[in-house]
JSON list of C-alpha atoms in Angstrom, two decimals:
[
{"chain": "L", "resi": 1, "resn": "MET", "atom": "CA", "xyz": [99.66, 96.58, 98.10]},
{"chain": "L", "resi": 2, "resn": "LYS", "atom": "CA", "xyz": [102.56, 94.10, 97.76]},
{"chain": "L", "resi": 3, "resn": "HIS", "atom": "CA", "xyz": [100.50, 91.51, 99.67]},
{"chain": "L", "resi": 4, "resn": "ASP", "atom": "CA", "xyz": [97.54, 92.03, 97.38]},
{"chain": "L", "resi": 5, "resn": "PHE", "atom": "CA", "xyz": [99.56, 91.29, 94.26]},
{"chain": "L", "resi": 6, "resn": "ASN", "atom": "CA", "xyz": [101.34, 88.34, 95.87]},
{"chain": "L", "resi": 7, "resn": "HIS", "atom": "CA", "xyz": [97.90, 86.91, 96.46]},
{"chain": "L", "resi": 8, "resn": "LYS", "atom": "CA", "xyz": [96.72, 87.64, 92.90]},
{"chain": "L", "resi": 9, "resn": "ALA", "atom": "CA", "xyz": [99.85, 86.09, 91.37]},
{"chain": "L", "resi": 10, "resn": "GLU", "atom": "CA", "xyz": [98.36, 82.59, 91.61]},
{"chain": "L", "resi": 11, "resn": "THR", "atom": "CA", "xyz": [95.57, 83.33, 89.11]},
{"chain": "L", "resi": 12, "resn": "PHE", "atom": "CA", "xyz": [97.07, 86.26, 87.16]},
{"chain": "L", "resi": 13, "resn": "ASP", "atom": "CA", "xyz": [97.97, 84.18, 84.12]},
{"chain": "L", "resi": 14, "resn": "SER", "atom": "CA", "xyz": [94.39, 83.12, 83.48]},
{"chain": "L", "resi": 15, "resn": "PRO", "atom": "CA", "xyz": [93.38, 82.27, 79.86]},
{"chain": "L", "resi": 16, "resn": "LYS", "atom": "CA", "xyz": [91.45, 85.58, 79.69]},
{"chain": "L", "resi": 17, "resn": "ASN", "atom": "CA", "xyz": [94.41, 87.66, 80.82]},
{"chain": "L", "resi": 18, "resn": "ILE", "atom": "CA", "xyz": [96.75, 85.84, 78.39]},
{"chain": "L", "resi": 19, "resn": "PHE", "atom": "CA", "xyz": [94.33, 86.46, 75.54]},
{"chain": "L", "resi": 20, "resn": "LEU", "atom": "CA", "xyz": [94.07, 90.17, 76.42]},
{"chain": "L", "resi": 21, "resn": "ALA", "atom": "CA", "xyz": [97.84, 90.52, 76.79]},
{"chain": "L", "resi": 22, "resn": "ASN", "atom": "CA", "xyz": [98.36, 88.94, 73.35]},
{"chain": "L", "resi": 23, "resn": "LEU", "atom": "CA", "xyz": [95.94, 91.52, 71.83]},
{"chain": "L", "resi": 24, "resn": "VAL", "atom": "CA", "xyz": [97.89, 94.37, 73.49]},
{"chain": "L", "resi": 25, "resn": "CYS", "atom": "CA", "xyz": [101.21, 92.89, 72.22]},
{"chain": "L", "resi": 26, "resn": "GLN", "atom": "CA", "xyz": [99.91, 92.60, 68.71]},
{"chain": "L", "resi": 27, "resn": "ALA", "atom": "CA", "xyz": [98.75, 96.21, 68.74]},
{"chain": "L", "resi": 28, "resn": "ALA", "atom": "CA", "xyz": [102.10, 97.36, 70.21]},
{"chain": "L", "resi": 29, "resn": "GLU", "atom": "CA", "xyz": [104.05, 95.46, 67.52]},
{"chain": "L", "resi": 30, "resn": "LYS", "atom": "CA", "xyz": [102.11, 97.28, 64.82]},
{"chain": "L", "resi": 31, "resn": "GLN", "atom": "CA", "xyz": [102.86, 100.66, 66.39]},
{"chain": "L", "resi": 32, "resn": "ILE", "atom": "CA", "xyz": [106.52, 100.16, 67.24]},
{"chain": "L", "resi": 33, "resn": "ASP", "atom": "CA", "xyz": [108.96, 100.33, 64.37]},
{"chain": "L", "resi": 34, "resn": "LEU", "atom": "CA", "xyz": [111.61, 97.61, 64.42]},
{"chain": "L", "resi": 35, "resn": "LEU", "atom": "CA", "xyz": [111.81, 96.54, 68.00]},
{"chain": "L", "resi": 36, "resn": "SER", "atom": "CA", "xyz": [115.22, 95.01, 67.42]},
{"chain": "L", "resi": 37, "resn": "ASP", "atom": "CA", "xyz": [117.05, 98.17, 68.53]},
{"chain": "L", "resi": 38, "resn": "LYS", "atom": "CA", "xyz": [114.65, 99.09, 71.36]},
{"chain": "L", "resi": 39, "resn": "GLU", "atom": "CA", "xyz": [115.11, 98.68, 75.09]},
{"chain": "L", "resi": 40, "resn": "ILE", "atom": "CA", "xyz": [111.84, 98.11, 76.93]},
{"chain": "L", "resi": 41, "resn": "LEU", "atom": "CA", "xyz": [111.16, 98.77, 80.61]},
{"chain": "L", "resi": 42, "resn": "ASP", "atom": "CA", "xyz": [108.00, 97.10, 81.92]},
{"chain": "L", "resi": 43, "resn": "PHE", "atom": "CA", "xyz": [107.51, 98.69, 85.36]},
{"chain": "L", "resi": 44, "resn": "GLY", "atom": "CA", "xyz": [104.83, 96.86, 87.28]},
{"chain": "L", "resi": 45, "resn": "GLY", "atom": "CA", "xyz": [105.11, 94.10, 84.74]},
{"chain": "L", "resi": 46, "resn": "GLY", "atom": "CA", "xyz": [103.52, 91.35, 86.85]},
{"chain": "L", "resi": 47, "resn": "THR", "atom": "CA", "xyz": [104.16, 87.91, 85.40]},
{"chain": "L", "resi": 48, "resn": "GLY", "atom": "CA", "xyz": [105.48, 89.29, 82.10]},
{"chain": "L", "resi": 49, "resn": "LEU", "atom": "CA", "xyz": [102.38, 88.77, 80.02]},
{"chain": "L", "resi": 50, "resn": "LEU", "atom": "CA", "xyz": [103.31, 91.88, 77.95]},
{"chain": "L", "resi": 51, "resn": "ALA", "atom": "CA", "xyz": [107.06, 91.90, 78.28]},
{"chain": "L", "resi": 52, "resn": "LEU", "atom": "CA", "xyz": [107.83, 88.35, 77.37]},
{"chain": "L", "resi": 53, "resn": "PRO", "atom": "CA", "xyz": [106.27, 88.34, 73.90]},
{"chain": "L", "resi": 54, "resn": "LEU", "atom": "CA", "xyz": [107.94, 91.66, 73.11]},
{"chain": "L", "resi": 55, "resn": "ALA", "atom": "CA", "xyz": [111.28, 90.35, 74.36]},
{"chain": "L", "resi": 56, "resn": "LYS", "atom": "CA", "xyz": [111.44, 88.09, 71.31]},
{"chain": "L", "resi": 57, "resn": "GLN", "atom": "CA", "xyz": [111.85, 91.18, 69.11]},
{"chain": "L", "resi": 58, "resn": "ALA", "atom": "CA", "xyz": [113.38, 93.86, 71.33]},
{"chain": "L", "resi": 59, "resn": "LYS", "atom": "CA", "xyz": [117.07, 94.55, 72.05]},
{"chain": "L", "resi": 60, "resn": "SER", "atom": "CA", "xyz": [116.37, 93.99, 75.74]},
{"chain": "L", "resi": 61, "resn": "VAL", "atom": "CA", "xyz": [113.49, 93.94, 78.20]},
{"chain": "L", "resi": 62, "resn": "THR", "atom": "CA", "xyz": [113.66, 94.75, 81.89]},
{"chain": "L", "resi": 63, "resn": "LEU", "atom": "CA", "xyz": [110.70, 93.77, 83.97]},
{"chain": "L", "resi": 64, "resn": "VAL", "atom": "CA", "xyz": [110.15, 95.14, 87.47]},
{"chain": "L", "resi": 65, "resn": "ASP", "atom": "CA", "xyz": [107.41, 94.32, 89.93]},
{"chain": "L", "resi": 66, "resn": "ILE", "atom": "CA", "xyz": [106.81, 94.90, 93.67]},
{"chain": "L", "resi": 67, "resn": "SER", "atom": "CA", "xyz": [105.42, 91.40, 94.09]},
{"chain": "L", "resi": 68, "resn": "GLU", "atom": "CA", "xyz": [107.94, 88.57, 94.38]},
{"chain": "L", "resi": 69, "resn": "LYS", "atom": "CA", "xyz": [105.23, 86.04, 93.55]},
{"chain": "L", "resi": 70, "resn": "MET", "atom": "CA", "xyz": [104.48, 87.76, 90.24]},
{"chain": "L", "resi": 71, "resn": "LEU", "atom": "CA", "xyz": [108.09, 87.41, 89.24]},
{"chain": "L", "resi": 72, "resn": "GLU", "atom": "CA", "xyz": [108.30, 83.63, 89.97]}
]
């Protein structure tokens, strides 16, 4: 499994995935009241497509992934 995601890391941040992640983040921002006092854990967070935009508003964000390549 780790090897599979290390291999996918090279193309994970495709324009399509970035667009879809932005849609998810916009929806999450509408549903989460005042992220400024929230701590977010993104387990299996890949390259951070979801966590990084939310980190601008949250108290803190911790991103964990099994693939070292995803975290680069």
